[in-house]
Structures are given as structure tokens and as C-alpha cells.
């Protein structure tokens, strides 16, 4: 019995070395003096006690250390509830559709729905409605913050595209860059110096927007970069790469993207006002795909508006 316990502890130690999990082939190499039956018995005991998970990848099976906190949360759950919980847990903060849970668990829909309701009532999991799929639910662990690709990120509130918020940010970012151009024009006679001084990094624009306090949510530099990109699409801003400019954290060898207001040559496309300019799944949108301009409910709402 002591030998069996020692073997289980050894397997747990090996699982701790890789958070993603360890394949059975690696266990064999690390435990050369343990025969197959002993190893399988020890692994099964760890699986049944909830100390490790069995994770299936495209190429192999992995043994992954179970989070002690999650073990205590599902204590007392039956095997089917435990299985559903583990499937949802593996989906991370992107969640998993009910259909996919059914396929992985082989449970009937009525039975699965009952388990999901039970886990939700115990605040172990939660249902979220992803952007672009308002009639579907994705499930994830209760304490996780959904990935921006699920919620739409900064630019969506309760699945509604915040077009007015984006428009205000767009105007203020452009106003800041215009002011940079005007200030540079009055400070240097050298046209090259004037041009260089008229550029600003996304970090500079972010600081300006932050100080205005016009946003109820905390914006990141990446959020402001997204807004600047919509201005580029509209032909109101140009971007170039400068060496060691615009960022307090940059060194002389860093390459920094900088932006400058320009006079648009054509009428703006209006992309900044449509959901596409800041859509978190824009790269997945194409004709004939699961997400396309023809089926996007946000594009339809914008066109109707």
C-alpha cells in the first residue's frame, strides 16, 4: 500500500512539472522500473479521486494536475456532473457550446440541461451569450472573465455595439493628432522637423484620452490603437514606424508605430461607425462562413440605422 501511495505521489510530482499536462509516454520514461499495470492502476486512482484530469488532444492523451480549489468545489457531485464540469473547465475563458458538451459527454440533452442548471445554481459555471450568436449560450467556469472574442470587448455592452462611444473616441483621437500637427507647424521652420514633431504614438494618444476621463471603462493602449486604425481606414490618419520615439519605455533601438493627422483625399468610408472597424472576430468574417457580412446581426442593425 505504501508503494502504491508513493507511486501516486511521484506521478503527481511529474504532473506538476507541466501545467499543460504530461503524456503517458513521458510517464513511462520517467518511471522505467514500474510495470504497465502498476502505472495504470495508480493513474486510475488519481483520476477517480479527482486529483488529475485526463485531457485529450489531437495527437495524444495527457494527464493534467487538477486545481485543488476546483476539486473542493465539485466535492459531492456525481460522476456525470463532474464530467460536465471538467469539460467546461477545459474550455477556459472562451467557453463551450451545449452541443459540444453533449458530444464530449455523450449525455442526453434533457439530462445535460438538468446538470447545467444544477451547476449554475451552485455558481460553479455560468452561461454567456457570445457576440454574433444571441440565441446560443456558451458555458465557462463562474469565476472566469470571458475572452474579448466572446463578449466583443471594450466596444460592446450587453451585446450592443457602442457606436456613439466609438465615435466620441474617434473624434477625440483625431482632435489630439490635429493639435499635434498645428503645434509642430508653429514651432519649427524646418519642414522635416515639423513633420517629425507632428507624429504621436498610440501611448501618447492613450494618455490624452485617459486624462479626458470620457470613458467609463479602463481603456488600454491596444484599444486606442484599434481606434487609430479606424482613422487610418477613413483616410484621416497615416501611420509610420519611428525608432525609439513616442514611448517612455522605449529604447533607442525600439521601433514604435506613430500616427499623424492628414487631410483625407476621399470621403470617409464610415468604417469607424460600423461594427467592423472594432469587431473582435473581424478576421473570421467572410462570405459563406459561419460569420459573414450577410448574417452579421450588428452589420444589419447598423445598415438599418
Coordinates of C-alpha atoms in Angstrom, one line a residue, residues 17-171:
X17 CA 6.2 20.0 -13.9
X18 CA 4.0 20.9 -16.8
X19 CA 0.7 22.8 -16.3
X20 CA -0.5 21.7 -19.7
X21 CA -0.2 18.0 -18.8
X22 CA 2.1 15.1 -19.3
X23 CA 1.6 12.3 -21.8
X24 CA 1.6 8.6 -20.8
X25 CA 4.8 8.1 -22.9
X26 CA 6.6 10.6 -20.7
X27 CA 5.4 8.8 -17.6
X28 CA 6.8 5.6 -18.9
X29 CA 10.2 7.2 -19.4
X30 CA 10.2 8.8 -16.0
X31 CA 9.1 5.6 -14.3
X32 CA 11.2 2.9 -16.1
X33 CA 11.0 0.4 -13.2
X34 CA 7.2 0.5 -12.9
X35 CA 5.3 -2.0 -14.9
X36 CA 2.3 -1.0 -17.0
X37 CA -0.3 -2.4 -14.7
X38 CA 1.0 -0.6 -11.7
X39 CA 1.2 2.7 -13.6
X40 CA -2.4 2.3 -15.0
X41 CA -3.7 1.4 -11.5
X42 CA -2.1 4.4 -9.9
X43 CA -3.3 6.8 -12.7
X44 CA -6.9 5.4 -12.4
X45 CA -6.9 6.0 -8.6
X46 CA -5.7 9.6 -9.2
X47 CA -8.4 10.1 -11.8
X48 CA -11.2 8.7 -9.7
X49 CA -10.1 10.7 -6.7
X50 CA -10.2 13.9 -8.8
X51 CA -6.5 14.7 -8.3
X52 CA -5.7 14.7 -12.0
X53 CA -7.6 15.1 -15.3
X54 CA -7.4 13.2 -18.5
X55 CA -7.1 15.7 -21.3
X56 CA -7.5 14.6 -25.0
X57 CA -5.5 16.5 -27.6
X58 CA -5.4 15.9 -31.4
X59 CA -2.4 13.6 -31.0
X60 CA -2.4 12.1 -27.6
X61 CA -3.8 11.8 -24.1
X62 CA -2.4 14.0 -21.3
X63 CA -2.6 13.7 -17.5
X64 CA -3.0 17.1 -16.0
X65 CA -2.9 18.1 -12.4
X66 CA -6.3 19.1 -11.0
X67 CA -6.6 22.5 -9.3
X68 CA -7.3 21.8 -5.6
X69 CA -9.8 24.7 -5.5
X70 CA -11.9 23.2 -8.2
X71 CA -11.7 19.7 -6.6
X72 CA -13.2 21.1 -3.4
X73 CA -15.9 23.0 -5.3
X74 CA -17.3 19.9 -7.1
X75 CA -17.0 17.7 -4.0
X76 CA -20.2 15.7 -3.6
X77 CA -21.1 15.9 -7.3
X78 CA -21.9 12.7 -9.1
X79 CA -19.8 11.3 -11.9
X80 CA -21.9 13.0 -14.7
X81 CA -21.8 16.4 -13.0
X82 CA -18.0 16.0 -12.5
X83 CA -17.6 15.1 -16.2
X84 CA -19.6 18.1 -17.4
X85 CA -17.7 20.4 -15.1
X86 CA -14.4 19.2 -16.3
X87 CA -15.4 19.6 -20.0
X88 CA -16.4 23.2 -19.3
X89 CA -13.3 23.8 -17.3
X90 CA -11.1 22.7 -20.2
X91 CA -12.7 25.3 -22.5
X92 CA -11.2 28.1 -20.5
X93 CA -12.5 31.7 -20.8
X94 CA -13.8 31.2 -24.4
X95 CA -16.5 28.8 -23.2
X96 CA -18.1 25.8 -24.9
X97 CA -21.4 25.3 -26.7
X98 CA -24.1 23.0 -25.3
X99 CA -23.8 20.9 -28.4
X100 CA -20.1 20.4 -27.9
X101 CA -20.6 19.4 -24.2
X102 CA -23.1 16.8 -25.4
X103 CA -20.7 15.4 -27.9
X104 CA -17.9 15.1 -25.4
X105 CA -20.1 13.8 -22.5
X106 CA -22.5 11.5 -24.6
X107 CA -25.3 12.7 -22.4
X108 CA -28.9 13.2 -23.5
X109 CA -30.0 16.9 -23.9
X110 CA -32.6 16.7 -21.1
X111 CA -30.1 15.1 -18.7
X112 CA -27.4 17.6 -19.7
X113 CA -29.7 20.6 -19.2
X114 CA -30.6 19.4 -15.7
X115 CA -26.9 19.1 -14.9
X116 CA -26.1 22.6 -16.3
X117 CA -28.9 24.2 -14.3
X118 CA -27.6 22.5 -11.1
X119 CA -24.0 23.6 -11.7
X120 CA -25.3 27.2 -12.5
X121 CA -27.4 27.3 -9.3
X122 CA -24.3 26.3 -7.3
X123 CA -22.3 29.1 -9.0
X124 CA -19.8 26.7 -10.4
X125 CA -20.4 27.6 -14.0
X126 CA -22.2 30.5 -15.9
X127 CA -23.8 30.9 -19.3
X128 CA -22.7 33.8 -21.6
X129 CA -24.2 34.9 -24.9
X130 CA -21.3 35.4 -27.3
X131 CA -21.3 38.4 -29.7
X132 CA -23.0 37.4 -33.0
X133 CA -24.8 34.4 -31.5
X134 CA -27.5 35.9 -29.3
X135 CA -29.7 32.8 -29.4
X136 CA -26.9 30.5 -28.2
X137 CA -25.2 30.0 -24.9
X138 CA -21.6 29.2 -24.1
X139 CA -20.6 27.9 -20.7
X140 CA -17.5 28.6 -18.7
X141 CA -16.4 28.5 -15.0
X142 CA -18.2 31.0 -12.8
X143 CA -15.1 32.9 -11.8
X144 CA -13.7 33.4 -15.3
X145 CA -13.8 36.7 -17.2
X146 CA -14.9 35.9 -20.8
X147 CA -12.4 36.4 -23.6
X148 CA -12.9 39.6 -25.6
X149 CA -13.7 37.5 -28.7
X150 CA -16.8 36.2 -26.7
X151 CA -18.1 39.5 -25.3
X152 CA -16.9 41.9 -28.0
X153 CA -14.5 43.5 -25.6
X154 CA -14.5 47.2 -24.9
X155 CA -16.8 48.2 -27.8
X156 CA -19.8 46.2 -26.7
X157 CA -22.2 46.5 -23.8
X158 CA -24.8 43.8 -23.3
X159 CA -24.1 42.6 -26.8
X160 CA -24.8 46.1 -28.2
X161 CA -22.2 47.7 -30.3
X162 CA -21.4 51.1 -28.7
X163 CA -21.2 53.2 -31.9
X164 CA -21.6 56.5 -30.1
X165 CA -18.7 55.7 -27.7
X166 CA -16.5 54.7 -30.6
X167 CA -17.4 57.9 -32.5
X168 CA -16.5 60.0 -29.5
X169 CA -13.2 58.3 -29.1
X170 CA -12.6 58.6 -32.8
X171 CA -13.2 62.4 -32.8

